[in-house]
Tab-separated table of C-alpha atoms in Angstrom:
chain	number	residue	atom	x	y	z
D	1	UNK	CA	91.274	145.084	165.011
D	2	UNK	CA	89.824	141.762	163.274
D	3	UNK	CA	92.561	139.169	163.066
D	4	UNK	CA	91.712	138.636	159.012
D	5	UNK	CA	89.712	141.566	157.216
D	6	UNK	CA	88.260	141.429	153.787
D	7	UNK	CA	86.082	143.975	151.757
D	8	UNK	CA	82.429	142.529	151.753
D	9	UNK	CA	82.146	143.682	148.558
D	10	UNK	CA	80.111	142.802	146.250
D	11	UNK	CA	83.097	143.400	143.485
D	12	UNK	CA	80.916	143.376	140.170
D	13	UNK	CA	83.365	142.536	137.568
D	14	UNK	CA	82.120	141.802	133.729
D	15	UNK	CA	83.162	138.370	131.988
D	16	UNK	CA	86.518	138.526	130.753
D	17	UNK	CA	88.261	141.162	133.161
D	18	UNK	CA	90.463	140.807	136.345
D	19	UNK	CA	90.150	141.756	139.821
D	20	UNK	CA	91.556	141.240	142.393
D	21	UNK	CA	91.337	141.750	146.724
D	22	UNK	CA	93.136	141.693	149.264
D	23	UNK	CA	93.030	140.437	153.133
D	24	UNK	CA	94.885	142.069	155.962
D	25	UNK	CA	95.848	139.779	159.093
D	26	UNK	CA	97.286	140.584	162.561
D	27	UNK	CA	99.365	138.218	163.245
D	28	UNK	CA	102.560	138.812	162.128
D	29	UNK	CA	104.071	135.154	163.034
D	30	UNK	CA	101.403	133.201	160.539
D	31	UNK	CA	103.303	131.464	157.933
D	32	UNK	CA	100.985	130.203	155.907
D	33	UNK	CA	97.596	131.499	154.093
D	34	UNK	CA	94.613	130.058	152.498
D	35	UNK	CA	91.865	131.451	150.187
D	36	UNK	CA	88.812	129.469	150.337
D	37	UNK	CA	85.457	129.916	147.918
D	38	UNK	CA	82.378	129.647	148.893
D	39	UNK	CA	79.226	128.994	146.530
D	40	UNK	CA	75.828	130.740	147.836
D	41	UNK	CA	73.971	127.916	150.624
D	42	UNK	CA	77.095	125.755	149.660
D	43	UNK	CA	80.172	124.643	152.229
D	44	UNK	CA	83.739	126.278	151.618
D	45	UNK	CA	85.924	124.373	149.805
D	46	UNK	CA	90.011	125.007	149.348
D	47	UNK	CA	90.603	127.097	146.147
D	48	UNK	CA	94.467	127.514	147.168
D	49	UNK	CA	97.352	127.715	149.503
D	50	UNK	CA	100.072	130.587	149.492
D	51	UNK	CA	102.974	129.131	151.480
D	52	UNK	CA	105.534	131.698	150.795
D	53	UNK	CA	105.548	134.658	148.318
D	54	UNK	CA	102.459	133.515	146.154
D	55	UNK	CA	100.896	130.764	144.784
D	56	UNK	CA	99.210	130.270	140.949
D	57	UNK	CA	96.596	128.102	140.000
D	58	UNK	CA	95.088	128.949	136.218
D	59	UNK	CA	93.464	131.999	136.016
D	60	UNK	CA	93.950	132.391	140.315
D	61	UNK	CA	96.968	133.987	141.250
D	62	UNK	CA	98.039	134.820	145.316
D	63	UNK	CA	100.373	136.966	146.427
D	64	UNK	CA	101.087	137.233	150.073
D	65	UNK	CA	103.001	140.594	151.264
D	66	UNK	CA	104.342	140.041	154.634
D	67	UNK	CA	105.609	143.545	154.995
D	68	UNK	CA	102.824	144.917	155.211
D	69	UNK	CA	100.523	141.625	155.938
D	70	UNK	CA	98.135	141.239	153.656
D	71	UNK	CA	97.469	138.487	150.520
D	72	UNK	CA	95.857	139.332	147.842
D	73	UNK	CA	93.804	137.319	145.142
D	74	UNK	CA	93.617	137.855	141.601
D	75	UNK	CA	91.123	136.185	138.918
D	76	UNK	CA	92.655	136.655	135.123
D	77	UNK	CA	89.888	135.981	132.469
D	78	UNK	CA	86.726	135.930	135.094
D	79	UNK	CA	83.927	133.445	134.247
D	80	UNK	CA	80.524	133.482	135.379
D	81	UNK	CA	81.526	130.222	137.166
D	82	UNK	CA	83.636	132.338	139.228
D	83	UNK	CA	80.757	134.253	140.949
D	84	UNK	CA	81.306	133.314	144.314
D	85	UNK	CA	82.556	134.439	148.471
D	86	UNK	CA	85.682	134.207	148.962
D	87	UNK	CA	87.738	133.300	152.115
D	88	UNK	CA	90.603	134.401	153.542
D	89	UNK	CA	92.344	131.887	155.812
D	90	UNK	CA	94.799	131.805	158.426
D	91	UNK	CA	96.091	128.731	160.463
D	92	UNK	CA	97.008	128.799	163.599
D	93	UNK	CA	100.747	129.190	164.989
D	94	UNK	CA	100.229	126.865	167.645
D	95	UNK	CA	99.220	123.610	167.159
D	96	UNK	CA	95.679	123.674	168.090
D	97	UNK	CA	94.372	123.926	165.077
D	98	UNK	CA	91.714	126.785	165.149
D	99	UNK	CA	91.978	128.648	161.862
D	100	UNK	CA	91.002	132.523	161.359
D	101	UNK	CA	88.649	133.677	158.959
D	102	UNK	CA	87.774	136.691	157.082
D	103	UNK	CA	83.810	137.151	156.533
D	104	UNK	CA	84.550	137.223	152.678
D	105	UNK	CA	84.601	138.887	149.667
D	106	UNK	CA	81.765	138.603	147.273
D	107	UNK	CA	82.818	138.043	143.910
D	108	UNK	CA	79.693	138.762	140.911
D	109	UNK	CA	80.862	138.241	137.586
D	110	UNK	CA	78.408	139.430	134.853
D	111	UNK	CA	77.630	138.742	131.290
Q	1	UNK	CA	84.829	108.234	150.731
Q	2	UNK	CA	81.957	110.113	151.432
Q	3	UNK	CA	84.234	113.156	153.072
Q	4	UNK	CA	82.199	115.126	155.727
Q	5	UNK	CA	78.267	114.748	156.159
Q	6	UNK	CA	76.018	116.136	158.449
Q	7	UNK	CA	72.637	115.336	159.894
Q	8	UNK	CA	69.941	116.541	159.342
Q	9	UNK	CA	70.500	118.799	156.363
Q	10	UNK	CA	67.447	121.620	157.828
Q	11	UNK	CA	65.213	121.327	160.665
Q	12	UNK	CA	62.782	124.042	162.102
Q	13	UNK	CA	62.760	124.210	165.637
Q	14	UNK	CA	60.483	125.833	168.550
Q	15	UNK	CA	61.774	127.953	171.467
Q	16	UNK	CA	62.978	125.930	174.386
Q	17	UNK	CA	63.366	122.451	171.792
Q	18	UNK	CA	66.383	120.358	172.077
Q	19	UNK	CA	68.304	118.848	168.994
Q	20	UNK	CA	71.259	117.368	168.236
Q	21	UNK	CA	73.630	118.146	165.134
Q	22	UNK	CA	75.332	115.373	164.057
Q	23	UNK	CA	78.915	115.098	162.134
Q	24	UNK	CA	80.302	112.167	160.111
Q	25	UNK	CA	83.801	111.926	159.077
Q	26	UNK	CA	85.462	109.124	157.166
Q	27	UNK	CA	88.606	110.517	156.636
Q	28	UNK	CA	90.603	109.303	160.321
Q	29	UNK	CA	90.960	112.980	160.902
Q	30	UNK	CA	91.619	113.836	164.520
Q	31	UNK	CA	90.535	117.428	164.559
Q	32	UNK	CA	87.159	118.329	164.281
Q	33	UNK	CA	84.999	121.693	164.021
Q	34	UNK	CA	81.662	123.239	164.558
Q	35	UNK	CA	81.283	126.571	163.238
Q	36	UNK	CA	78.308	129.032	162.177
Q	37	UNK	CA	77.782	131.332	160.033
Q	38	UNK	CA	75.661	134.139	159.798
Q	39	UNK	CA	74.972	136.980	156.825
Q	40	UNK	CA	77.670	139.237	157.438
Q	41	UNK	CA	79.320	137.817	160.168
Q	42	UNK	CA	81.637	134.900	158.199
Q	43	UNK	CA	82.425	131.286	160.016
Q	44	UNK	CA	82.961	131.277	163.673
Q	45	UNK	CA	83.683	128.561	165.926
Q	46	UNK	CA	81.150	127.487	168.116
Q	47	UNK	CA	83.294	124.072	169.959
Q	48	UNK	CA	86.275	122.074	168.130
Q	49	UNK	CA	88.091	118.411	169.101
Q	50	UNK	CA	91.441	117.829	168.542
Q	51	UNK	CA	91.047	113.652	169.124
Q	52	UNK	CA	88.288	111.708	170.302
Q	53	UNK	CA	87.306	111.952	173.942
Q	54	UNK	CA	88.514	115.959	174.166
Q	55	UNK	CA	86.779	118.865	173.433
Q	56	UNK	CA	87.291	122.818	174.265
Q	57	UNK	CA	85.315	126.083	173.632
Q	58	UNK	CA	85.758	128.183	170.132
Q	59	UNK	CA	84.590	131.691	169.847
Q	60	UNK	CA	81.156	131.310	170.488
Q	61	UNK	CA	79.973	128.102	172.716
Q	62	UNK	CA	77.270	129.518	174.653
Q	63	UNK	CA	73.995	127.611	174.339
Q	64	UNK	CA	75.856	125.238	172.770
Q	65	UNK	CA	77.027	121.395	173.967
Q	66	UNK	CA	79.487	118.252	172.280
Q	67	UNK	CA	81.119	115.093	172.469
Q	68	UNK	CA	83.692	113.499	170.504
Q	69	UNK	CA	82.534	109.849	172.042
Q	70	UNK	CA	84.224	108.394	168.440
Q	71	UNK	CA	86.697	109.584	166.282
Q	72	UNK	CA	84.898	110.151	163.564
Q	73	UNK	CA	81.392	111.553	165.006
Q	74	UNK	CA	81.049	115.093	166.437
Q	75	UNK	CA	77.881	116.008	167.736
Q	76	UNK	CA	76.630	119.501	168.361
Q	77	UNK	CA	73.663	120.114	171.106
Q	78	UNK	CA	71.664	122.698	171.695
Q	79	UNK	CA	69.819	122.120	174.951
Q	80	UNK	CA	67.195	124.770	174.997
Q	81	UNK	CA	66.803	126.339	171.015
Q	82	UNK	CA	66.673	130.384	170.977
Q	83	UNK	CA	65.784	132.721	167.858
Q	84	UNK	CA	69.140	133.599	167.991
Q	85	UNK	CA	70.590	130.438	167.173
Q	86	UNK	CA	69.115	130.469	163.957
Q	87	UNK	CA	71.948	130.218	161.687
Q	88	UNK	CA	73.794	127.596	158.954
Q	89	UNK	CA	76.115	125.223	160.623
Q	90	UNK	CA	79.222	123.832	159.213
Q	91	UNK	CA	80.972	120.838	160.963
Q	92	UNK	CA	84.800	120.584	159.559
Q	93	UNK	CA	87.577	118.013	159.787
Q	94	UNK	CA	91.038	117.984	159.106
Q	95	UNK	CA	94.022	115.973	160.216
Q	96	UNK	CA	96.590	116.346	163.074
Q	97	UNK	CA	99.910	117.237	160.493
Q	98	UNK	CA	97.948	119.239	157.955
Q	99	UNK	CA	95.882	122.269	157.779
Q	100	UNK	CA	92.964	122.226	155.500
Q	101	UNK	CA	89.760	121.956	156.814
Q	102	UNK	CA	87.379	119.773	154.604
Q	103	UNK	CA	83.523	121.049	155.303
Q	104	UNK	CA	80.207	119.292	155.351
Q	105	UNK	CA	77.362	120.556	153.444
Q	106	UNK	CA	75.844	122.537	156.251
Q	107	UNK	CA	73.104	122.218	158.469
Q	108	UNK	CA	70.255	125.023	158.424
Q	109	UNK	CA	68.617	125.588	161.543
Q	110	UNK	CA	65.749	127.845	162.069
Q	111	UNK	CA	64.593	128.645	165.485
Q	112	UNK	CA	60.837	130.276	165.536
């Protein structure tokens, strides 16, 4: 098993709605979670951290179930602006520093 | 603060060519990353730094060479180019007490 799995997608959502995805991770010890986006030929950037049960930024809200250990990511109100990969990250639990990622769900929001 | 550049932004390569990646951080972070990524396959760590002068193997270092000779350069070799090695690489930083990574734009390499 992958230590972070996400659905490829593509999720095809129309302008206006919600969806939301999840990522499963292995490691039961990580604390701490990150979702990252990801613009096509364009470097990650840091959309938001989820520290402890969920985090919300705006129309980005993430929930992080450690029962069964996944987080989850949900875009109210989608804009074509939001068309984009999204990352799933987890840090390390040692203090090396090498984060885990998920390959990333495609997001394609449509007039 | 010009974050985290790389150089050279795309380069075309032959079989069997050497070239050297190069990362620029101006942030005084002390870890630093190279990763690629590939359609399909998400980021995955080639080498990483965690201070100047050290470096250790990521996921997937073969065919790849660095140093960390400063703090805040990172440079990625590739002593003899393959096809395979075609691929977009990210170079990352972040500091020692925190845990986001901060990515440069992305070199594209294409091997022929």
């Amino acid at each position: 098993r992958k230590e972070v799995e996400q659905d490829p997608g593509p999720f095809n959502v129309p302008e206006g709605a919600t969806v939301a995805f999840n990522c499963t991770y292995s490691n039961s010890a990580s604390q701490s979670f990150f979702w990252y986006r990801q613009d096509c030929r364009k470097e990650p950037k840091l959309l938001m951290s989820v520290y402890s049960s969920g985090n919300e930024d705006g129309r980005f809200t993430a929930q992080l179930n450690r029962a069964s250990q996944y987080i989850s990511l949900l875009i109210r109100d989608s804009k074509l602006s939001d068309s984009a990969t999204y990352l799933c990250v987890v840090p390390p639990t040692d203090s090396w520093g090498k984060l885990q990622f998920g390959a990333g769900t495609q997001v394609v929001v449509t007039p | 603060n010009a974050g985290v550049t790389q150089t050279p932004k795309f380069r075309v390569l032959k079989t069997g060519q050497s070239m050297t990646l190069l990362c620029a951080q101006d942030m005084n972070h002390e870890y630093m990353y190279w990763y690629r990524q590939d359609p399909g396959m998400g980021l995955r760590l080639i080498h990483y730094s965690v201070g100047e002068g050290t470096t250790a193997k990521g996921e997937v270092p073969d065919g790849y060479n660095v140093s960390r000779l400063k703090k805040q350069n990172f440079l990625l070799g590739l002593e003899s180019a393959a096809p395979s090695q075609t691929s977009v690489y990210f170079c990352a930083s972040r500091e020692g007490h925190r845990e986001t990574q901060y990515f440069g734009p992305g070199t594209r390499l294409l091997v022929l």
